[in-house]
């Protein structure tokens, strides 16, 4: 029997959705702590970067390792079934990522990709030095 009311279910779904944005928010907080000026979700930029450092014109994407195919990452293991389906899907993601990065660069932005597993591992010094050298 379903014991949740519609309202409770709605709240649960919202909480889950919020939780899924955690890596972006964690990174945002870390960057702010290091005195970077950070803006999130500038919707009019190509590919909607997750975080933007407007003063430095750096666009940061927080990529899920699975969907964006983080090389040699244990979170990016390929599914064993429907290989062709997944290969096509991953290839489409990869092409879109490339296209959006190219569009941003053409507008004078530098693009930094941060992987979800890096945020999980809290490799912030590494991430920050990548952003600094961008
Ligand atoms: Zn990864």
PDB file of N, CA and C in Angstrom, residues 63 67-69 87-101:
ATOM      1  N   UNK A  63      30.511  17.412 -14.538  1.00  0.00           N
ATOM      2  CA  UNK A  63      30.014  16.307 -15.349  1.00  0.00           C
ATOM      3  C   UNK A  63      29.863  15.031 -14.542  1.00  0.00           C
ATOM      4  N   UNK A  67      27.486   9.562 -17.549  1.00  0.00           N
ATOM      5  CA  UNK A  67      26.874  10.126 -18.758  1.00  0.00           C
ATOM      6  C   UNK A  67      27.872  10.808 -19.657  1.00  0.00           C
ATOM      7  N   UNK A  68      28.903  11.364 -19.055  1.00  0.00           N
ATOM      8  CA  UNK A  68      29.867  12.113 -19.867  1.00  0.00           C
ATOM      9  C   UNK A  68      31.157  11.331 -20.080  1.00  0.00           C
ATOM     10  N   UNK A  69      31.164  10.072 -19.682  1.00  0.00           N
ATOM     11  CA  UNK A  69      32.258   9.144 -19.988  1.00  0.00           C
ATOM     12  C   UNK A  69      33.621   9.596 -19.473  1.00  0.00           C
ATOM     13  N   UNK A  87      26.311   2.990 -26.578  1.00  0.00           N
ATOM     14  CA  UNK A  87      27.420   3.594 -27.325  1.00  0.00           C
ATOM     15  C   UNK A  87      26.922   4.808 -28.107  1.00  0.00           C
ATOM     16  N   UNK A  88      25.742   4.686 -28.720  1.00  0.00           N
ATOM     17  CA  UNK A  88      25.190   5.798 -29.498  1.00  0.00           C
ATOM     18  C   UNK A  88      24.854   6.965 -28.581  1.00  0.00           C
ATOM     19  N   UNK A  89      24.294   6.643 -27.432  1.00  0.00           N
ATOM     20  CA  UNK A  89      23.903   7.681 -26.482  1.00  0.00           C
ATOM     21  C   UNK A  89      25.134   8.435 -25.961  1.00  0.00           C
ATOM     22  N   UNK A  90      26.152   7.668 -25.583  1.00  0.00           N
ATOM     23  CA  UNK A  90      27.373   8.279 -25.061  1.00  0.00           C
ATOM     24  C   UNK A  90      28.052   9.141 -26.118  1.00  0.00           C
ATOM     25  N   UNK A  91      28.052   8.644 -27.342  1.00  0.00           N
ATOM     26  CA  UNK A  91      28.676   9.380 -28.431  1.00  0.00           C
ATOM     27  C   UNK A  91      27.947  10.714 -28.657  1.00  0.00           C
ATOM     28  N   UNK A  92      26.622  10.669 -28.578  1.00  0.00           N
ATOM     29  CA  UNK A  92      25.839  11.894 -28.741  1.00  0.00           C
ATOM     30  C   UNK A  92      26.173  12.885 -27.623  1.00  0.00           C
ATOM     31  N   UNK A  93      26.294  12.393 -26.394  1.00  0.00           N
ATOM     32  CA  UNK A  93      26.665  13.267 -25.270  1.00  0.00           C
ATOM     33  C   UNK A  93      28.027  13.905 -25.502  1.00  0.00           C
ATOM     34  N   UNK A  94      28.972  13.054 -25.939  1.00  0.00           N
ATOM     35  CA  UNK A  94      30.333  13.527 -26.138  1.00  0.00           C
ATOM     36  C   UNK A  94      30.370  14.640 -27.195  1.00  0.00           C
ATOM     37  N   UNK A  95      29.630  14.398 -28.286  1.00  0.00           N
ATOM     38  CA  UNK A  95      29.596  15.394 -29.357  1.00  0.00           C
ATOM     39  C   UNK A  95      28.962  16.694 -28.880  1.00  0.00           C
ATOM     40  N   UNK A  96      27.886  16.559 -28.111  1.00  0.00           N
ATOM     41  CA  UNK A  96      27.222  17.766 -27.615  1.00  0.00           C
ATOM     42  C   UNK A  96      28.151  18.543 -26.687  1.00  0.00           C
ATOM     43  N   UNK A  97      28.844  17.824 -25.785  1.00  0.00           N
ATOM     44  CA  UNK A  97      29.798  18.487 -24.888  1.00  0.00           C
ATOM     45  C   UNK A  97      30.840  19.263 -25.688  1.00  0.00           C
ATOM     46  N   UNK A  98      31.378  18.600 -26.720  1.00  0.00           N
ATOM     47  CA  UNK A  98      32.407  19.240 -27.549  1.00  0.00           C
ATOM     48  C   UNK A  98      31.873  20.483 -28.239  1.00  0.00           C
ATOM     49  N   UNK A  99      30.652  20.338 -28.773  1.00  0.00           N
ATOM     50  CA  UNK A  99      30.055  21.445 -29.511  1.00  0.00           C
ATOM     51  C   UNK A  99      29.825  22.643 -28.585  1.00  0.00           C
ATOM     52  N   UNK A 100      29.287  22.379 -27.406  1.00  0.00           N
ATOM     53  CA  UNK A 100      28.998  23.467 -26.464  1.00  0.00           C
ATOM     54  C   UNK A 100      30.278  24.143 -25.997  1.00  0.00           C
ATOM     55  N   UNK A 101      31.330  23.349 -25.749  1.00  0.00           N
ATOM     56  CA  UNK A 101      32.617  23.933 -25.355  1.00  0.00           C
ATOM     57  C   UNK A 101      33.145  24.834 -26.453  1.00  0.00           C
TER      58      UNK A 101
END
